[in-house]
Amino acid sequence: MPEVTPADPAYLKIENLWKAFGDFLALSNVSLDIKEGEFVCFLGPSGCGKTTLLRAIAGLDLQTRGTVHQGGKDISNLPPSGRDFGIVFQSYALFPNLTIEKNIAFGLENTGRSKAEIAKRVASLLDIVGLPEQGRKYPAQLSGGQQQRIALARAIATNPGLLLLDEPLSALDAKVRVHLRHEIKELQRKLGVTTVMVTHDQEEALVMADKIVVMNHGVIEQVGSPTEIYRAPKTLFVAGFIGEMNQIPAQAGAADEVVIGGVTMKSQSHGFARGVPIVATVRPNDIIPHGDGAHLPGGDDAIQTEENVLEVLVDEMEFLGSFWRCRLKHDCFGDGELIADFSVNAVRRLELSSGRMMTVELAQTRMLAFDKPEA
């Protein structure tokens, strides 16, 4: 396998990686390029292979076959101690019998630095993570969020070329998690360190990542920016896993049409032959509510086209703070329903309530078609 050349933009290059545990195949021919300075999230359900891939990068679980290059160097068979990375685990893994200062200094003590240099570096790191007064305390005296910051400071103490984060926020409560994810992202931008984070939290990945790698059953389903992953999913799995998504049994119509329960609707272009069973998808927030005057020309809610417009029954409404989640009924959905998210202002303006009829428009540019999965 050739070495990564300086012209290759990939700082971390994973090629044809396989990992088997006995008869179980955890990774199947995974290839991925990560640029220097990128913040990349491995995202997927439990058992999809994301942690196995992170551990293969770290050398904690060597791959069955395939290669890993970092900064132009083949590190495929190096032990963890021979690789250039810092790692933060879900469990923090701080030494309970050492002070915070000594926890951070642990990885610096065999680098040939003087005690004064180490003390200066530790003080600088405590400032960076916003805990300058906590150095003399022990881990048990800090909150979970503070302990995770210390684990992060220890991981970056030696200025590693790669930072690995294994679900670092999953053990924290929701409010602390939201606060800390912004802090971690800002720190990563400030340091410019290439970062790979494993998470099963979709919102976390969308907020923090420059690039998301969606995994399922040991393979990569899609790689892209948060916007690409959310707005242009390549597979039905990605469409259903990232955020809420209506998945509607349908048939392919013309190249830019889907037929749902006998009703033809415009969609993004697809390559399916007419009449083929498919799954049509549209996100709840891409369903546009219209008022009673929707069909009257010139009205505030005027619909410009009759395509993708349905008269639906508001079956149920659920208040979720910043919006209402509505379950809509129409004959074309059979026993199913359409889930729509409407703003509080729209619900108030249209005076929506359960049991009422309303007009909705399904945005053509957001209507996608996918292969119908096998039973």
Tab-separated table of C-alpha atoms in Angstrom:
chain	number	residue	atom	x	y	z
A	1	MET	CA	0.000	0.000	0.000
A	2	PRO	CA	1.586	3.358	-1.001
A	3	GLU	CA	2.332	6.013	1.589
A	4	VAL	CA	0.181	9.152	1.683
A	5	THR	CA	1.936	11.829	-0.362
A	6	PRO	CA	2.187	15.513	0.643
A	7	ALA	CA	-0.237	16.316	-2.180
A	8	ASP	CA	-2.877	14.111	-0.557
A	9	PRO	CA	-5.240	16.403	1.423
A	10	ALA	CA	-6.095	13.618	3.868
A	11	TYR	CA	-4.413	13.886	7.268
A	12	LEU	CA	-6.070	10.655	8.393
A	13	LYS	CA	-6.580	8.094	5.641
A	14	ILE	CA	-8.439	4.835	6.277
A	15	GLU	CA	-8.432	2.326	3.420
A	16	ASN	CA	-10.319	-0.968	3.042
A	17	LEU	CA	-10.572	-1.541	6.788
A	18	TRP	CA	-12.098	-4.789	8.029
A	19	LYS	CA	-12.533	-5.916	11.620
A	20	ALA	CA	-13.890	-9.282	12.709
A	21	PHE	CA	-14.531	-10.588	16.219
A	22	GLY	CA	-14.756	-14.320	15.607
A	23	ASP	CA	-17.663	-14.816	13.209
A	24	PHE	CA	-18.988	-11.296	13.776
A	25	LEU	CA	-17.944	-8.709	11.183
A	26	ALA	CA	-17.833	-5.331	12.957
A	27	LEU	CA	-16.331	-3.340	10.052
A	28	SER	CA	-16.717	-4.203	6.388
A	29	ASN	CA	-14.342	-2.602	3.871
A	30	VAL	CA	-14.434	0.913	5.388
A	31	SER	CA	-12.540	3.693	3.584
A	32	LEU	CA	-12.491	7.320	4.735
A	33	ASP	CA	-10.414	10.487	4.310
A	34	ILE	CA	-10.256	13.140	7.054
A	35	LYS	CA	-8.573	16.476	6.410
A	36	GLU	CA	-6.265	18.202	8.865
A	37	GLY	CA	-8.185	20.392	11.312
A	38	GLU	CA	-11.585	18.802	10.596
A	39	PHE	CA	-14.076	17.917	13.307
A	40	VAL	CA	-15.620	14.611	12.211
A	41	CYS	CA	-18.421	12.717	13.943
A	42	PHE	CA	-18.993	8.985	13.572
A	43	LEU	CA	-22.761	8.693	13.983
A	44	GLY	CA	-24.994	5.652	14.104
A	45	PRO	CA	-27.045	3.313	16.290
A	46	SER	CA	-25.543	0.990	18.888
A	47	GLY	CA	-23.577	-1.830	17.287
A	48	CYS	CA	-23.034	-0.034	13.966
A	49	GLY	CA	-19.211	-0.147	14.225
A	50	LYS	CA	-18.435	3.477	15.055
A	51	THR	CA	-16.553	2.747	18.313
A	52	THR	CA	-14.730	-0.174	16.683
A	53	LEU	CA	-13.524	2.195	13.954
A	54	LEU	CA	-12.338	4.732	16.542
A	55	ARG	CA	-10.468	2.020	18.461
A	56	ALA	CA	-8.843	0.812	15.238
A	57	ILE	CA	-7.589	4.354	14.573
A	58	ALA	CA	-6.164	4.451	18.112
A	59	GLY	CA	-4.606	0.986	17.838
A	60	LEU	CA	-6.656	-0.280	20.780
A	61	ASP	CA	-8.244	-2.941	18.527
A	62	LEU	CA	-6.067	-3.687	15.509
A	63	GLN	CA	-7.959	-4.175	12.253
A	64	THR	CA	-8.234	-7.619	10.676
A	65	ARG	CA	-7.016	-6.103	7.427
A	66	GLY	CA	-6.729	-2.689	5.797
A	67	THR	CA	-4.556	0.352	6.517
A	68	VAL	CA	-4.579	3.549	8.557
A	69	HIS	CA	-2.314	6.478	7.637
A	70	GLN	CA	-1.852	9.598	9.764
A	71	GLY	CA	0.093	12.588	8.487
A	72	GLY	CA	1.615	10.522	5.689
A	73	LYS	CA	2.768	7.738	8.020
A	74	ASP	CA	1.457	4.184	7.982
A	75	ILE	CA	0.359	3.533	11.571
A	76	SER	CA	-1.700	0.422	10.793
A	77	ASN	CA	0.284	-1.928	13.020
A	78	LEU	CA	1.674	0.480	15.612
A	79	PRO	CA	0.668	0.079	19.271
A	80	PRO	CA	-1.279	2.954	20.857
A	81	SER	CA	1.917	4.273	22.473
A	82	GLY	CA	3.462	4.693	19.021
A	83	ARG	CA	0.584	6.771	17.638
A	84	ASP	CA	0.053	10.526	17.873
A	85	PHE	CA	-3.330	11.008	19.516
A	86	GLY	CA	-5.113	12.045	22.688
A	87	ILE	CA	-8.310	10.319	23.724
A	88	VAL	CA	-11.268	11.159	25.966
A	89	PHE	CA	-13.583	8.375	27.095
A	90	GLN	CA	-17.212	8.493	28.186
A	91	SER	CA	-16.157	7.512	31.709
A	92	TYR	CA	-13.546	10.331	32.029
A	93	ALA	CA	-10.934	7.770	33.283
A	94	LEU	CA	-9.304	10.245	35.683
A	95	PHE	CA	-7.022	8.902	38.421
A	96	PRO	CA	-9.056	9.340	41.639
A	97	ASN	CA	-5.983	9.381	43.899
A	98	LEU	CA	-4.225	12.182	41.971
A	99	THR	CA	-5.001	15.888	42.077
A	100	ILE	CA	-6.352	17.587	38.981
A	101	GLU	CA	-2.924	19.096	38.288
A	102	LYS	CA	-1.252	15.686	38.494
A	103	ASN	CA	-3.941	14.094	36.307
A	104	ILE	CA	-3.236	16.612	33.552
A	105	ALA	CA	0.534	16.362	34.035
A	106	PHE	CA	0.529	12.562	33.845
A	107	GLY	CA	1.193	12.369	30.111
A	108	LEU	CA	3.799	15.147	30.212
A	109	GLU	CA	6.125	13.590	32.740
A	110	ASN	CA	7.940	11.326	30.265
A	111	THR	CA	8.393	13.964	27.564
A	112	GLY	CA	11.655	15.372	28.899
A	113	ARG	CA	10.130	18.638	30.120
A	114	SER	CA	11.254	20.213	33.342
A	115	LYS	CA	8.930	20.451	36.343
A	116	ALA	CA	8.605	24.184	35.741
A	117	GLU	CA	7.617	23.643	32.114
A	118	ILE	CA	5.076	21.008	33.101
A	119	ALA	CA	3.581	23.264	35.792
A	120	LYS	CA	3.309	26.109	33.269
A	121	ARG	CA	1.645	23.860	30.705
A	122	VAL	CA	-0.830	22.497	33.289
A	123	ALA	CA	-1.756	26.024	34.393
A	124	SER	CA	-2.278	27.017	30.751
A	125	LEU	CA	-4.520	24.013	30.124
A	126	LEU	CA	-6.608	24.724	33.218
A	127	ASP	CA	-7.144	28.242	31.869
A	128	ILE	CA	-8.075	26.895	28.435
A	129	VAL	CA	-10.808	24.638	29.867
A	130	GLY	CA	-12.027	27.356	32.226
A	131	LEU	CA	-11.019	25.749	35.549
A	132	PRO	CA	-7.954	27.710	36.710
A	133	GLU	CA	-8.766	27.391	40.425
A	134	GLN	CA	-9.390	23.641	40.502
A	135	GLY	CA	-5.849	22.279	40.179
A	136	ARG	CA	-5.404	21.230	43.823
A	137	LYS	CA	-8.720	19.380	44.037
A	138	TYR	CA	-9.357	15.700	43.413
A	139	PRO	CA	-11.710	14.351	40.705
A	140	ALA	CA	-14.422	13.393	43.220
A	141	GLN	CA	-14.672	17.055	44.235
A	142	LEU	CA	-15.665	18.145	40.715
A	143	SER	CA	-18.945	17.835	38.831
A	144	GLY	CA	-19.291	15.495	35.858
A	145	GLY	CA	-18.955	18.362	33.401
A	146	GLN	CA	-15.821	19.639	35.150
A	147	GLN	CA	-14.288	16.161	35.174
A	148	GLN	CA	-14.890	15.861	31.449
A	149	ARG	CA	-13.110	19.190	30.887
A	150	ILE	CA	-10.138	17.883	32.856
A	151	ALA	CA	-10.124	14.694	30.775
A	152	LEU	CA	-10.089	16.902	27.683
A	153	ALA	CA	-7.204	18.994	29.069
A	154	ARG	CA	-5.207	15.825	29.761
A	155	ALA	CA	-5.880	14.542	26.222
A	156	ILE	CA	-4.513	17.699	24.561
A	157	ALA	CA	-1.637	18.236	27.011
A	158	THR	CA	1.036	16.835	24.660
A	159	ASN	CA	-0.335	18.713	21.602
A	160	PRO	CA	-1.392	15.536	19.757
A	161	GLY	CA	-2.055	15.630	16.043
A	162	LEU	CA	-5.329	13.790	16.522
A	163	LEU	CA	-7.999	14.043	19.225
A	164	LEU	CA	-10.342	11.071	19.681
A	165	LEU	CA	-13.581	11.485	21.639
A	166	ASP	CA	-15.578	8.357	22.522
A	167	GLU	CA	-19.124	9.565	23.384
A	168	PRO	CA	-17.606	12.155	25.752
A	169	LEU	CA	-20.909	13.824	26.684
A	170	SER	CA	-23.323	10.901	27.010
A	171	ALA	CA	-22.911	10.563	30.797
A	172	LEU	CA	-23.845	14.208	31.447
A	173	ASP	CA	-27.282	15.699	32.019
A	174	ALA	CA	-28.952	17.485	29.102
A	175	LYS	CA	-28.223	21.093	30.089
A	176	VAL	CA	-24.540	20.441	30.857
A	177	ARG	CA	-24.198	18.447	27.648
A	178	VAL	CA	-25.546	21.305	25.509
A	179	HIS	CA	-23.199	23.783	27.194
A	180	LEU	CA	-20.125	21.569	26.967
A	181	ARG	CA	-20.550	20.632	23.327
A	182	HIS	CA	-20.230	24.295	22.361
A	183	GLU	CA	-17.142	24.625	24.547
A	184	ILE	CA	-15.510	21.560	22.981
A	185	LYS	CA	-16.206	22.860	19.473
A	186	GLU	CA	-14.760	26.285	20.297
A	187	LEU	CA	-11.682	24.674	21.842
A	188	GLN	CA	-11.198	22.481	18.781
A	189	ARG	CA	-11.398	25.535	16.506
A	190	LYS	CA	-8.915	27.406	18.664
A	191	LEU	CA	-6.404	24.548	18.718
A	192	GLY	CA	-6.984	23.474	15.113
A	193	VAL	CA	-6.549	19.820	16.110
A	194	THR	CA	-8.028	17.139	13.852
A	195	THR	CA	-10.839	15.597	15.891
A	196	VAL	CA	-12.886	12.420	15.567
A	197	MET	CA	-15.879	11.969	17.870
A	198	VAL	CA	-18.150	8.944	18.264
A	199	THR	CA	-21.767	9.715	19.118
A	200	HIS	CA	-25.258	8.267	18.728
A	201	ASP	CA	-26.806	11.702	19.368
A	202	GLN	CA	-27.979	13.190	16.052
A	203	GLU	CA	-28.307	16.729	17.402
A	204	GLU	CA	-24.810	16.569	18.877
A	205	ALA	CA	-23.347	15.561	15.513
A	206	LEU	CA	-25.303	18.205	13.584
A	207	VAL	CA	-24.172	20.978	15.955
A	208	MET	CA	-20.512	20.021	16.396
A	209	ALA	CA	-19.269	18.343	13.226
A	210	ASP	CA	-17.711	19.764	10.082
A	211	LYS	CA	-18.331	16.344	8.549
A	212	ILE	CA	-20.605	13.487	9.631
A	213	VAL	CA	-19.936	9.821	8.877
A	214	VAL	CA	-23.199	7.879	9.204
A	215	MET	CA	-22.600	4.173	9.879
A	216	ASN	CA	-24.838	1.113	9.961
A	217	HIS	CA	-24.001	-2.593	10.240
A	218	GLY	CA	-20.257	-2.014	9.898
A	219	VAL	CA	-20.377	0.074	6.719
A	220	ILE	CA	-20.483	3.777	5.933
A	221	GLU	CA	-23.906	4.806	4.641
A	222	GLN	CA	-23.029	8.433	3.858
A	223	VAL	CA	-20.342	11.059	4.460
A	224	GLY	CA	-21.150	14.762	4.238
A	225	SER	CA	-21.619	18.073	5.986
A	226	PRO	CA	-24.426	18.317	8.557
A	227	THR	CA	-26.539	20.191	6.000
A	228	GLU	CA	-25.958	17.542	3.311
A	229	ILE	CA	-26.747	14.684	5.671
A	230	TYR	CA	-29.962	16.317	6.873
A	231	ARG	CA	-31.248	17.832	3.624
A	232	ALA	CA	-29.968	15.322	1.056
A	233	PRO	CA	-29.820	11.820	2.564
A	234	LYS	CA	-28.501	9.213	0.117
A	235	THR	CA	-30.231	6.191	1.643
A	236	LEU	CA	-33.488	5.449	3.407
A	237	PHE	CA	-31.537	4.544	6.561
A	238	VAL	CA	-29.880	7.982	6.690
A	239	ALA	CA	-33.192	9.678	5.931
A	240	GLY	CA	-34.866	7.868	8.830
A	241	PHE	CA	-31.999	8.029	11.317
A	242	ILE	CA	-31.232	11.762	11.104
A	243	GLY	CA	-34.110	13.752	12.542
A	244	GLU	CA	-37.822	13.060	12.058
A	245	MET	CA	-38.933	11.791	8.659
A	246	ASN	CA	-42.250	10.685	7.183
A	247	GLN	CA	-41.764	7.411	5.296
A	248	ILE	CA	-44.732	6.812	3.009
A	249	PRO	CA	-45.374	3.672	0.888
A	250	ALA	CA	-45.653	4.814	-2.730
A	251	GLN	CA	-45.017	3.997	-6.354
A	252	ALA	CA	-42.708	5.747	-8.800
A	253	GLY	CA	-44.423	7.951	-11.341
A	254	ALA	CA	-42.589	10.005	-13.937
A	255	ALA	CA	-38.941	10.961	-13.316
A	256	ASP	CA	-39.991	13.702	-10.878
A	257	GLU	CA	-43.200	12.194	-9.514
A	258	VAL	CA	-44.318	9.787	-6.801
A	259	VAL	CA	-47.785	8.255	-6.490
A	260	ILE	CA	-49.145	7.988	-2.951
A	261	GLY	CA	-52.434	6.123	-2.583
A	262	GLY	CA	-53.444	7.077	-6.117
A	263	VAL	CA	-52.458	10.747	-5.661
A	264	THR	CA	-49.605	11.930	-7.897
A	265	MET	CA	-47.148	14.353	-6.322
A	266	LYS	CA	-44.068	16.137	-7.592
A	267	SER	CA	-40.736	15.112	-6.077
A	268	GLN	CA	-37.030	15.457	-6.615
A	269	SER	CA	-35.885	13.582	-9.709
A	270	HIS	CA	-35.348	9.868	-9.150
A	271	GLY	CA	-34.188	6.978	-11.289
A	272	PHE	CA	-37.019	4.546	-10.637
A	273	ALA	CA	-39.113	2.995	-13.406
A	274	ARG	CA	-42.773	3.966	-13.420
A	275	GLY	CA	-44.881	1.746	-11.150
A	276	VAL	CA	-41.982	0.426	-9.034
A	277	PRO	CA	-42.811	0.220	-5.296
A	278	ILE	CA	-40.808	2.867	-3.406
A	279	VAL	CA	-40.778	4.812	-0.152
A	280	ALA	CA	-41.485	8.539	-0.440
A	281	THR	CA	-40.080	10.728	2.331
A	282	VAL	CA	-40.677	14.267	3.516
A	283	ARG	CA	-39.651	15.893	6.788
A	284	PRO	CA	-42.359	17.232	9.143
A	285	ASN	CA	-40.912	20.748	8.915
A	286	ASP	CA	-41.177	20.654	5.090
A	287	ILE	CA	-44.975	20.440	5.198
A	288	ILE	CA	-46.352	23.927	4.596
A	289	PRO	CA	-49.620	24.947	6.300
A	290	HIS	CA	-52.126	27.105	4.416
A	291	GLY	CA	-55.227	28.938	5.543
A	292	ASP	CA	-58.820	28.879	4.300
A	293	GLY	CA	-58.004	31.308	1.466
A	294	ALA	CA	-55.220	29.152	0.118
A	295	HIS	CA	-56.990	28.507	-3.188
A	296	LEU	CA	-57.976	32.148	-3.756
A	297	PRO	CA	-55.601	34.138	-6.021
A	298	GLY	CA	-53.746	36.949	-4.310
A	299	GLY	CA	-54.488	35.851	-0.750
A	300	ASP	CA	-51.826	35.871	1.969
A	301	ASP	CA	-51.739	32.081	1.920
A	302	ALA	CA	-52.234	31.681	-1.818
A	303	ILE	CA	-50.911	28.432	-3.273
A	304	GLN	CA	-49.145	28.951	-6.587
A	305	THR	CA	-49.789	25.392	-7.816
A	306	GLU	CA	-52.260	22.604	-7.126
A	307	GLU	CA	-49.474	20.003	-7.074
A	308	ASN	CA	-48.601	18.448	-3.710
A	309	VAL	CA	-51.604	20.094	-2.050
A	310	LEU	CA	-53.903	18.073	0.224
A	311	GLU	CA	-56.969	18.776	2.317
A	312	VAL	CA	-56.213	16.906	5.545
A	313	LEU	CA	-57.804	16.248	8.907
A	314	VAL	CA	-55.847	17.365	11.963
A	315	ASP	CA	-56.150	14.179	13.992
A	316	GLU	CA	-53.866	14.949	16.959
A	317	MET	CA	-51.744	17.866	18.158
A	318	GLU	CA	-48.772	17.692	20.501
A	319	PHE	CA	-47.173	20.833	21.970
A	320	LEU	CA	-43.364	20.643	21.977
A	321	GLY	CA	-42.449	24.142	23.143
A	322	SER	CA	-41.256	25.960	20.032
A	323	PHE	CA	-43.623	24.126	17.678
A	324	TRP	CA	-46.667	21.870	17.470
A	325	ARG	CA	-46.368	18.330	16.118
A	326	CYS	CA	-49.558	17.493	14.236
A	327	ARG	CA	-50.741	14.096	12.991
A	328	LEU	CA	-52.657	14.509	9.756
A	329	LYS	CA	-55.083	12.091	8.097
A	330	HIS	CA	-55.921	11.715	4.397
A	331	ASP	CA	-57.374	8.868	2.349
A	332	CYS	CA	-54.155	8.526	0.326
A	333	PHE	CA	-52.266	7.480	3.470
A	334	GLY	CA	-54.717	4.661	4.226
A	335	ASP	CA	-54.365	3.692	7.876
A	336	GLY	CA	-51.164	5.749	8.115
A	337	GLU	CA	-50.715	9.404	8.887
A	338	LEU	CA	-48.563	12.385	7.979
A	339	ILE	CA	-46.570	14.051	10.766
A	340	ALA	CA	-46.136	17.805	10.370
A	341	ASP	CA	-44.341	20.345	12.550
A	342	PHE	CA	-45.995	23.774	12.567
A	343	SER	CA	-44.719	26.867	14.349
A	344	VAL	CA	-46.634	28.217	17.319
A	345	ASN	CA	-47.415	31.354	15.294
A	346	ALA	CA	-48.799	29.339	12.364
A	347	VAL	CA	-51.053	27.307	14.669
A	348	ARG	CA	-52.326	30.488	16.291
A	349	ARG	CA	-52.807	32.315	12.975
A	350	LEU	CA	-54.673	29.432	11.359
A	351	GLU	CA	-56.577	28.615	14.560
A	352	LEU	CA	-55.700	24.954	14.229
A	353	SER	CA	-57.218	22.370	16.552
A	354	SER	CA	-57.778	18.623	16.606
A	355	GLY	CA	-60.675	17.538	14.406
A	356	ARG	CA	-60.352	20.458	12.003
A	357	MET	CA	-59.712	20.276	8.249
A	358	MET	CA	-56.811	22.257	6.786
A	359	THR	CA	-54.778	22.630	3.598
A	360	VAL	CA	-51.149	21.568	3.473
A	361	GLU	CA	-48.509	21.625	0.761
A	362	LEU	CA	-45.702	19.046	0.621
A	363	ALA	CA	-42.586	20.862	-0.644
A	364	GLN	CA	-41.558	19.310	-3.969
A	365	THR	CA	-37.848	20.010	-3.483
A	366	ARG	CA	-37.926	18.104	-0.184
A	367	MET	CA	-39.911	15.088	-1.386
A	368	LEU	CA	-37.477	12.210	-1.927
A	369	ALA	CA	-37.855	8.652	-3.227
A	370	PHE	CA	-35.965	5.559	-2.025
A	371	ASP	CA	-35.925	1.826	-2.671
A	372	LYS	CA	-38.572	-0.038	-0.749
A	373	PRO	CA	-36.708	-2.127	1.858
A	374	GLU	CA	-37.028	-5.888	1.746
A	375	ALA	CA	-39.412	-7.372	4.283
